[in-house]
Tab-separated table of C-alpha atoms in Angstrom:
chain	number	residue	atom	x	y	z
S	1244	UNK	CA	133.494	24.203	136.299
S	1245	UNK	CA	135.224	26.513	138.949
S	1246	UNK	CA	133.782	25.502	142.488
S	1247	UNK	CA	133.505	29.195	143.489
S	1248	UNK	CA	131.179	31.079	141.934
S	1249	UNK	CA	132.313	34.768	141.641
S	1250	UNK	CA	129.761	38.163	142.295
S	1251	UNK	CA	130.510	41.026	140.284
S	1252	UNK	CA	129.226	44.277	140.363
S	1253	UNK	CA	127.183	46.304	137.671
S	1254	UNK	CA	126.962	49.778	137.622
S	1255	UNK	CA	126.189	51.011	134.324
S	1256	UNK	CA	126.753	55.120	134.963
S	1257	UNK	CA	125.253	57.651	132.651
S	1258	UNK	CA	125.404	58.268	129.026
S	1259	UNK	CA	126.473	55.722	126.805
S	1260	UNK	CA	127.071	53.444	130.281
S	1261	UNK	CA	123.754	51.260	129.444
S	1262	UNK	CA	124.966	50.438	126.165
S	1263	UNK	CA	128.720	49.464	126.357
S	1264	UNK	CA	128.348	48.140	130.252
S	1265	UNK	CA	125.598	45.315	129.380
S	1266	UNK	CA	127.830	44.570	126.021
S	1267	UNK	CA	130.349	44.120	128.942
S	1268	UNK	CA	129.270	41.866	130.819
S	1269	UNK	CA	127.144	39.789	128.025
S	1270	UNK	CA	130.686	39.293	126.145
S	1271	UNK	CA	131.706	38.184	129.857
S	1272	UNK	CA	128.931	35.977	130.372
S	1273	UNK	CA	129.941	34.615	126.968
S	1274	UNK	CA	133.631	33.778	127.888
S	1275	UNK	CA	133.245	32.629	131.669
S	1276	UNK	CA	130.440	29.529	130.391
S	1277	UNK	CA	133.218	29.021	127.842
S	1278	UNK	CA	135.588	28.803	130.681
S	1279	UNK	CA	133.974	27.084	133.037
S	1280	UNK	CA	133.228	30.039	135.363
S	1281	UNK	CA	130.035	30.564	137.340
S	1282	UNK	CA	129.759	34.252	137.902
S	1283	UNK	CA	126.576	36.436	139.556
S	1284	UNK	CA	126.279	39.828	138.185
S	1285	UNK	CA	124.742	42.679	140.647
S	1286	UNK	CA	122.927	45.488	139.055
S	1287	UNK	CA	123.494	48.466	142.072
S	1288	UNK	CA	122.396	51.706	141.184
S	1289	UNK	CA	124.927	54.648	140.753
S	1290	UNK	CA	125.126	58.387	138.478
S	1291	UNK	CA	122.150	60.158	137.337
S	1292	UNK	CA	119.345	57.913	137.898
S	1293	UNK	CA	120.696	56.830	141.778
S	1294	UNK	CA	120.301	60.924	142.189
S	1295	UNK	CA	116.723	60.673	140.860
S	1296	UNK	CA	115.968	57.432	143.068
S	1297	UNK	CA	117.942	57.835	145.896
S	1298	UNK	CA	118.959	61.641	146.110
S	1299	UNK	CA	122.641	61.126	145.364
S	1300	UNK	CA	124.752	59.540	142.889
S	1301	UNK	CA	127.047	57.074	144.858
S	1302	UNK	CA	124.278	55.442	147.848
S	1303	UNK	CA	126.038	54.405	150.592
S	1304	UNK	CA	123.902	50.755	149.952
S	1305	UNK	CA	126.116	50.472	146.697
S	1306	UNK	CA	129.093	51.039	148.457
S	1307	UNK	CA	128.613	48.242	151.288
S	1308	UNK	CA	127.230	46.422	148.680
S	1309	UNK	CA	130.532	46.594	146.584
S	1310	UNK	CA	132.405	45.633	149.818
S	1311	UNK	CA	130.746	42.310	149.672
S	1312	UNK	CA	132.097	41.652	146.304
S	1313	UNK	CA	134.956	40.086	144.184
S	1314	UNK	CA	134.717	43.865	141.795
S	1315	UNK	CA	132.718	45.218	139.916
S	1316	UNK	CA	132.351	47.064	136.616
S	1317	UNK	CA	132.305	50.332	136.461
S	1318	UNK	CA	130.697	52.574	133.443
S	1319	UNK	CA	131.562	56.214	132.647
S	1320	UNK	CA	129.736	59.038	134.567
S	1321	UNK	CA	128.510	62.141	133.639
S	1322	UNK	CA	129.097	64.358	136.940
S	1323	UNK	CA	129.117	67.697	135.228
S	1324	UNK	CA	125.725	67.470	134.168
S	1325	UNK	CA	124.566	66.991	137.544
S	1326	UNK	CA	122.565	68.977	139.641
S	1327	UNK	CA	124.134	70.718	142.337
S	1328	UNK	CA	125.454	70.154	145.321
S	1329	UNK	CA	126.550	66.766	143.270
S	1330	UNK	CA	127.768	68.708	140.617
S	1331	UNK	CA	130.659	70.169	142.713
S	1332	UNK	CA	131.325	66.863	144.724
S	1333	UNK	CA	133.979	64.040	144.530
S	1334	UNK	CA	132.220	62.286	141.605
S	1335	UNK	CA	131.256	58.753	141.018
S	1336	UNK	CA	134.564	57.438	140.220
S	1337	UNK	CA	136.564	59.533	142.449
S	1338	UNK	CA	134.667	58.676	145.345
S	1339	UNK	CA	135.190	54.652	144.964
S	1340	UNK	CA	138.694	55.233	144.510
S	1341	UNK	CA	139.071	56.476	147.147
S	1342	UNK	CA	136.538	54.958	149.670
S	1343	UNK	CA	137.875	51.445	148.651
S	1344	UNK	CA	141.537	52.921	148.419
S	1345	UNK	CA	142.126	52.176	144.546
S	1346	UNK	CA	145.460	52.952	144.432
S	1347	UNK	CA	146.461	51.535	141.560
S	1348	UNK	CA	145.368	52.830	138.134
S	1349	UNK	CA	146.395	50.452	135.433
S	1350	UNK	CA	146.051	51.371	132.051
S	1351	UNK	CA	146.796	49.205	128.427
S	1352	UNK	CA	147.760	50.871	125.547
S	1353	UNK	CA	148.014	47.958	122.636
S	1354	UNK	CA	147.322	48.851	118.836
S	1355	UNK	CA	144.548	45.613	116.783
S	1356	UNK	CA	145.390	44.902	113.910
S	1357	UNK	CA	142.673	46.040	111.614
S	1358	UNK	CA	142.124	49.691	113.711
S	1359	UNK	CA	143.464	52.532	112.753
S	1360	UNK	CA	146.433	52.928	115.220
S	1361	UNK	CA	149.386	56.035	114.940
S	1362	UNK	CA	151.757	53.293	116.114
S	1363	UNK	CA	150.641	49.813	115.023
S	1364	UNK	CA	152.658	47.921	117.304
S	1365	UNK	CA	152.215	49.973	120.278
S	1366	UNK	CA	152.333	47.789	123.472
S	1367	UNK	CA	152.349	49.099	126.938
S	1368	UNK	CA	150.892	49.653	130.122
S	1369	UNK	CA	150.796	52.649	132.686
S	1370	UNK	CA	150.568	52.881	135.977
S	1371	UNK	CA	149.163	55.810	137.794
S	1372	UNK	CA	149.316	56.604	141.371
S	1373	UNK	CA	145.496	57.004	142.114
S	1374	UNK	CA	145.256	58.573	145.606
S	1375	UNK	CA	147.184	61.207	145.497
S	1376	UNK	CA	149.590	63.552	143.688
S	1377	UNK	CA	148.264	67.281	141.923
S	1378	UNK	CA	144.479	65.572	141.492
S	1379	UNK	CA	143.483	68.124	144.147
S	1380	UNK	CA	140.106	65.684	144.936
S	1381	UNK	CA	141.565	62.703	146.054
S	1382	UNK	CA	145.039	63.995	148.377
S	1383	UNK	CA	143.164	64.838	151.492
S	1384	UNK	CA	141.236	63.228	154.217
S	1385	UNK	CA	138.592	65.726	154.375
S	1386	UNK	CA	137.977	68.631	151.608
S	1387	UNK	CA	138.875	68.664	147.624
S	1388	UNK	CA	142.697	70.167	148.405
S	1389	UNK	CA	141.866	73.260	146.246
S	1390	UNK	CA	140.971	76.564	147.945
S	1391	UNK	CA	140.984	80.357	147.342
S	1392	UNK	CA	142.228	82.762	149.880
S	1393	UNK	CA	140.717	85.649	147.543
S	1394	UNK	CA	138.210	85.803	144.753
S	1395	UNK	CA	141.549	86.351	142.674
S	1396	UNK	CA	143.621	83.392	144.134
S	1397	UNK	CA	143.381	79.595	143.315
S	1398	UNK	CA	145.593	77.083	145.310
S	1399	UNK	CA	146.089	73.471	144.958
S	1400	UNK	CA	147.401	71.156	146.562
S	1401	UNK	CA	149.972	68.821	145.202
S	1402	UNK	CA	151.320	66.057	147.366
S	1403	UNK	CA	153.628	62.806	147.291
S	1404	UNK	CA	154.334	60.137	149.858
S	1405	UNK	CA	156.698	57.751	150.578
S	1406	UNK	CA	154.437	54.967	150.690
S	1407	UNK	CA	152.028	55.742	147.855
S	1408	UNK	CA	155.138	55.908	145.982
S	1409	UNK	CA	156.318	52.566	147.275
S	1410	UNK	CA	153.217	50.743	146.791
S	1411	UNK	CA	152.549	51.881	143.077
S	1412	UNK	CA	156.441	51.437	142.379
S	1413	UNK	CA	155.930	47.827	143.084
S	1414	UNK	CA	152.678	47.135	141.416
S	1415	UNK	CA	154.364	48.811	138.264
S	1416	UNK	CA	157.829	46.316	138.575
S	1417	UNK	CA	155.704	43.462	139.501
S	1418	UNK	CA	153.858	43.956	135.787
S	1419	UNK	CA	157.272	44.607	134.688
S	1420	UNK	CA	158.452	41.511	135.614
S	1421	UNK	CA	155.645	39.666	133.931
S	1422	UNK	CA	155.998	41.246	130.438
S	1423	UNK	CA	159.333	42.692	128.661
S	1424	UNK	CA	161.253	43.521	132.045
S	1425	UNK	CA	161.301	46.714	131.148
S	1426	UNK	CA	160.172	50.280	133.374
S	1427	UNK	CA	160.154	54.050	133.155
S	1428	UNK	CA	159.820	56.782	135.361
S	1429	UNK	CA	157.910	60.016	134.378
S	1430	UNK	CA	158.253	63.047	136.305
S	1431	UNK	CA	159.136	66.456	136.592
S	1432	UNK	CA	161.953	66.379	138.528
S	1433	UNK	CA	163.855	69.089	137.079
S	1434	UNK	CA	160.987	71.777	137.962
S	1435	UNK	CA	159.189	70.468	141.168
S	1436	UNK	CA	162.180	68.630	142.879
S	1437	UNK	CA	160.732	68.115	146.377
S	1438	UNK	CA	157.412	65.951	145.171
S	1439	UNK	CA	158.206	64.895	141.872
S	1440	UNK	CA	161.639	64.531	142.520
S	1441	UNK	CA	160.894	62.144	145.996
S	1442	UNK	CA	158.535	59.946	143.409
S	1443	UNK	CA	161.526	59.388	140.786
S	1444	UNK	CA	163.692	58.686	144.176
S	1445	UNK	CA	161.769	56.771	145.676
S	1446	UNK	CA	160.874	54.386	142.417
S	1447	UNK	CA	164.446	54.173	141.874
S	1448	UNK	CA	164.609	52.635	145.445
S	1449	UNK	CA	161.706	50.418	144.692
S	1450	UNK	CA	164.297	49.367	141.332
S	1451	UNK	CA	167.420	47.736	143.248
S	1452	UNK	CA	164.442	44.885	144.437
S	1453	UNK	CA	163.764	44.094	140.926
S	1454	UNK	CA	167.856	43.646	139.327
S	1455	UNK	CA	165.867	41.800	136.238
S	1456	UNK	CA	164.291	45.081	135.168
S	1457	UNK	CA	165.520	47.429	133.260
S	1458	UNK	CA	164.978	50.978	134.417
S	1459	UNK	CA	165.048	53.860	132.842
S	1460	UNK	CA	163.378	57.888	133.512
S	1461	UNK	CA	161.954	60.750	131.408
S	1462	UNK	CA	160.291	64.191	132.115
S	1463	UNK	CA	157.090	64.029	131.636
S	1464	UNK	CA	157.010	67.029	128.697
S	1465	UNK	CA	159.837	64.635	127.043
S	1466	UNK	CA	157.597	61.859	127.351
S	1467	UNK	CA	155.206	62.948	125.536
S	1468	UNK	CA	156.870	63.363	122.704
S	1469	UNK	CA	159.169	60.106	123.171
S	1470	UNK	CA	155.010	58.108	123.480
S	1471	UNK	CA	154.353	59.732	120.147
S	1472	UNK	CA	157.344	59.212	118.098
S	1473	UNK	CA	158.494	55.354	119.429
S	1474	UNK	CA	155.436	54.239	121.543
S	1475	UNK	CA	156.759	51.038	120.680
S	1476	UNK	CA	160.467	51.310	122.574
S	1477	UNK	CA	158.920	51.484	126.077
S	1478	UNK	CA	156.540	48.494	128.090
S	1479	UNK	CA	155.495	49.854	131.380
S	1480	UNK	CA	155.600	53.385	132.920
S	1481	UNK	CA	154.640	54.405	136.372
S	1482	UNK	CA	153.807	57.549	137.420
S	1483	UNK	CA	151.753	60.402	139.150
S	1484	UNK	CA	148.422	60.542	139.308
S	1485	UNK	CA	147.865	63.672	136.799
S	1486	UNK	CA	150.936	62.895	134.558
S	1487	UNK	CA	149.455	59.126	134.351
S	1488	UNK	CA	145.862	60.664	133.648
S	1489	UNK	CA	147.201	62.938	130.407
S	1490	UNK	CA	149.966	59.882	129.397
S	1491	UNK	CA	147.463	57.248	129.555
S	1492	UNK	CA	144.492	59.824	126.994
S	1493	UNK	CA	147.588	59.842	124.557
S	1494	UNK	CA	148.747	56.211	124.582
S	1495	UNK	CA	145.049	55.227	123.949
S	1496	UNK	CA	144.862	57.862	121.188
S	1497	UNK	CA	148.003	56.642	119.814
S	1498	UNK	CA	147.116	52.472	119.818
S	1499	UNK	CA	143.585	53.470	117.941
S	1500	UNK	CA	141.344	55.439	119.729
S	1501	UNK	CA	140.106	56.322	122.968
S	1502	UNK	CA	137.339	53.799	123.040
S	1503	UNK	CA	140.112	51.100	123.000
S	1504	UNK	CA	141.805	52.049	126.459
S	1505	UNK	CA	140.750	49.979	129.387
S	1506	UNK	CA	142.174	50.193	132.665
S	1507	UNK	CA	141.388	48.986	135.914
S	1508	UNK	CA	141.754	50.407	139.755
S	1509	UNK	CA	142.820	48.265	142.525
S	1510	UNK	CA	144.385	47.812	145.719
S	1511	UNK	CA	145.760	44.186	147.528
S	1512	UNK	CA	141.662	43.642	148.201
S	1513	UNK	CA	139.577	45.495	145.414
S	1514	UNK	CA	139.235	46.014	141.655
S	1515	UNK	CA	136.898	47.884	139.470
S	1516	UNK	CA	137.124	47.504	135.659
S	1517	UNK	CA	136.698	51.032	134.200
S	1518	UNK	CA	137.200	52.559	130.494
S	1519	UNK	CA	139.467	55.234	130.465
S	1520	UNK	CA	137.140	57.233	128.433
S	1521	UNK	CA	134.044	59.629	129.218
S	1522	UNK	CA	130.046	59.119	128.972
S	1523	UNK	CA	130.002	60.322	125.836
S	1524	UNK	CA	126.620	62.009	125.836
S	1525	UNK	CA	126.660	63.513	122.498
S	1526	UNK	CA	126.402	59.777	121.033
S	1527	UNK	CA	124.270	58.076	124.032
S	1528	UNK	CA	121.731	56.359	123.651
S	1529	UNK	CA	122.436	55.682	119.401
S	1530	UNK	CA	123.629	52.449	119.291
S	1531	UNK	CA	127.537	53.548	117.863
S	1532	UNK	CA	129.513	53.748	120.645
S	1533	UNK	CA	132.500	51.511	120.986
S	1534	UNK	CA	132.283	49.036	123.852
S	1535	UNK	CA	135.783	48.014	122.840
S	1536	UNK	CA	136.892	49.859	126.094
S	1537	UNK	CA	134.713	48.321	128.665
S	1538	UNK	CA	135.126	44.961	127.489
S	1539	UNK	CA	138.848	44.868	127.712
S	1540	UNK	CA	138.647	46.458	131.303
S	1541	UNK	CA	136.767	43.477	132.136
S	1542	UNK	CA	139.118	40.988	130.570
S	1543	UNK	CA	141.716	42.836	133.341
S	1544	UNK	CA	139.435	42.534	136.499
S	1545	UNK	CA	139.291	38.665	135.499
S	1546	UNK	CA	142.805	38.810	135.373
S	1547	UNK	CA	143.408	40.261	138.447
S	1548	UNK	CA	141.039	37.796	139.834
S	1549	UNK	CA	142.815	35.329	138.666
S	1550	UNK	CA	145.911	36.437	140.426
S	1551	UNK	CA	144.482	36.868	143.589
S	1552	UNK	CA	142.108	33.687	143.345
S	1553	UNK	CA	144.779	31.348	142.105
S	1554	UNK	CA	142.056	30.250	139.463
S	1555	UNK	CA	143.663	29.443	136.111
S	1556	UNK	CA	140.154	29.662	134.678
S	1557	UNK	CA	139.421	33.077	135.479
S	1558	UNK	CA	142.754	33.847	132.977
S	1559	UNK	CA	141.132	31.886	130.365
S	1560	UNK	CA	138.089	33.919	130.710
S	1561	UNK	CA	140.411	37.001	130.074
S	1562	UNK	CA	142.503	35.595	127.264
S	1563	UNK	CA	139.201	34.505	125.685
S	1564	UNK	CA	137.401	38.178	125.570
S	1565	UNK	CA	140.848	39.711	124.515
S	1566	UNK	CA	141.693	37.227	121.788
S	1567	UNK	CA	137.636	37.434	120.614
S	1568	UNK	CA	138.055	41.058	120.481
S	1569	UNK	CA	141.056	40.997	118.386
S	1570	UNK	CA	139.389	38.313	116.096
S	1571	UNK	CA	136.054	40.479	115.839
S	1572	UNK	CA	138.487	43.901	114.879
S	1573	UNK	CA	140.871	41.551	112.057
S	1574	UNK	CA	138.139	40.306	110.568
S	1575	UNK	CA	136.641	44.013	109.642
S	1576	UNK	CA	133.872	44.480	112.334
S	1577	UNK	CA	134.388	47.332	114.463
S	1578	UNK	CA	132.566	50.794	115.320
S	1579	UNK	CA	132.842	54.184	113.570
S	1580	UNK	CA	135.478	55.750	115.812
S	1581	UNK	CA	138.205	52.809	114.302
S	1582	UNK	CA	137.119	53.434	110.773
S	1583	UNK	CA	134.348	50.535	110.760
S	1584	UNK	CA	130.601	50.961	110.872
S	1585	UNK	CA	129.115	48.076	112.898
S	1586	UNK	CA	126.818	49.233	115.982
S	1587	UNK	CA	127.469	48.768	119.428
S	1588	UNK	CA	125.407	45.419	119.267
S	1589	UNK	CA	126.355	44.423	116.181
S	1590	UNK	CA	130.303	45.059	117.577
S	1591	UNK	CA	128.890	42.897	121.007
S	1592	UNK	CA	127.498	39.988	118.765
S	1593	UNK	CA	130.954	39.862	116.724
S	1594	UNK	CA	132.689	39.502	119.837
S	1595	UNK	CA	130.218	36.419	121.393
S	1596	UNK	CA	130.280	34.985	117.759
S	1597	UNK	CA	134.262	34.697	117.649
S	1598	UNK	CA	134.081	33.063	120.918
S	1599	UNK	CA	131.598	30.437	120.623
S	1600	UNK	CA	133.831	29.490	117.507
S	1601	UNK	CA	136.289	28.194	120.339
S	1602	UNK	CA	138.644	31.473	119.831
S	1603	UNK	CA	141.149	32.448	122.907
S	1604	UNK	CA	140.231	29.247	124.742
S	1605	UNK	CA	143.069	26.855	125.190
């Protein structure tokens, strides 16, 4: 047993949040006893029903809270359904971004066996700049960066700094290092030289560090079409924070489906495990979504725990939810969106079944 026990945070968001959040964390509560690992799980409030108890959606007693933690999960909001003025705000997941400085947003794309992937051996990871860029609500100190001089006008801001760039560029070659050796650059270089063209610059500093990995750049129209056609050819790809939004909805698309894309958002000090996906509310609250997302999130914050812990258990714990996961998709269980028809619980007790058979832990 680890000597450190390790407090996470729960926030289950709104629509089908309660369902694949708890699967979450019971599949994680499942692989850290197999592990070894103590870990204390904090329920904080946050989305809908933190505006109905405590008159907005992100309290400012979650976010000290979340301070005092190792990370936390994070489930999907539904900000648009809101009542104003949260409606119009930075919403849930923008605003601990960028309170906690989430620079990072890494995001898996990897085909199972037994799902119905475009590209069946699809294996990559993107990295999006989170803090900046042409997301007009998180590239200014004060304000949303968008604004209208007249009714008729829209503006946005789009911007790109030297150190963003620098400290996403190495993130994205560290990963690099640790997988195929292998990066690409996605821009838009030819079009908007000055911002897009300082990120490819700038990354292509960031390269000479890293002689061992193999470097390569694509505009991000081109990309798209290169991710659908040969998904397979490329390992990591860093970019902006839009691009990286759009690549990263089509690389999960591609590997299966949408509810298979986890990602997580970090800086040196923080992490939050998040799905890539939306609430979902059409489907909440009927048992069928797929939790597939949220579970492999939180296989990356252990990860990333791991890494900045130096606990070799906390690794385990993330091999053993990937690998039961896998197991739980091969052998046929899996939820309507990959061509299965098991229930989010049903899909949860799959998952906790393959690893109390011993599966991932070695």
């Amino acid at each position: 047993m680890s000597t450190k026990t390790y407090r996470l945070g729960v926030l289950e968001g709104d629509g089908i949040g309660p369902e694949i959040v708890p699967s979450s964390v019971e599949i994680a509560t499942a692989a850290a006893q197999a592990a070894g690992v103590s870990v204390d799980w904090v329920t904080l409030p946050l989305g809908s029903t933190a505006i109905e108890s405590h008159a907005t959606p992100v309290p400012e007693e979650t976010k000290d809270a979340l301070a005092g933690l190792d990370g936390w999960y994070l489930g999907p909001h539904d900000s648009v359904s809101y009542p104003e003025p949260h409606k119009s705000a930075l919403n849930p997941s923008g605003t601990l971004r960028k309170h906690f400085q989430l620079f990072a947003n890494i995001r898996p794309a990897k085909s199972f066996p037994g799902a119905k992937a475009i590209c069946d051996n699809a294996d990559l990871v993107i990295v999006r700049e989170n803090t900046e860029g042409f997301y007009a609500d998180r590239n200014t100190y004060a304000g949303t960066g968008e604004f209208m001089p007249t009714p008729d006008t829209a503006i946005m801001l789009g911007i790109i700094t030297r150190q963003a760039t620098e400290r996403v560029a190495r993130v994205a070659f560290d990963l690099a290092r640790s997988r195929r050796k292998k990066l690409t650059i996605v821009h838009k270089a030819n079009v908007l030289k000055l911002t897009t063209g300082l990120f490819r610059t700038v990354c292509q500093e960031v390269a000479q560090e890293y002689p061992d990995v193999a470097v390569d750049d694509f505009h991000i129209d081109a990309m798209t079409v290169h991710l659908v056609r040969r998904a397979q050819d490329f390992d990591v790809i860093v970019t902006e924070n839009m691009f990286g939004d759009i690549l990263s909805d089509l690389a999960g698309e591609i590997s299966g489906s949408l509810g298979t894309a986890p990602s997580i958002n970090s800086s040196a000090t923080a992490a939050m495990a998040q799905a890539s996906h939306g609430s979902a509310p059409d489907i909440a609250g009927e048992n069928i979504a797929n939790p597939v997302a949220m579970i492999l999130s939180g296989a990356m914050l252990f990860e990333w725990l791991a890494a900045k812990h130096g606990d070799e258990k906390l690794a385990t714990v993330a091999r053993t939810i990937e690998k039961g996961v896998a197991e739980a998709i091969a052998a046929g269980t899996s939820t309507r969106d990959l061509g299965g028809s098991a229930s989010t619980t049903e899909f949860t007790a799959a998952v906790i079944k393959a690893i109390s058979m011993g599966v991932g832990q070695s």
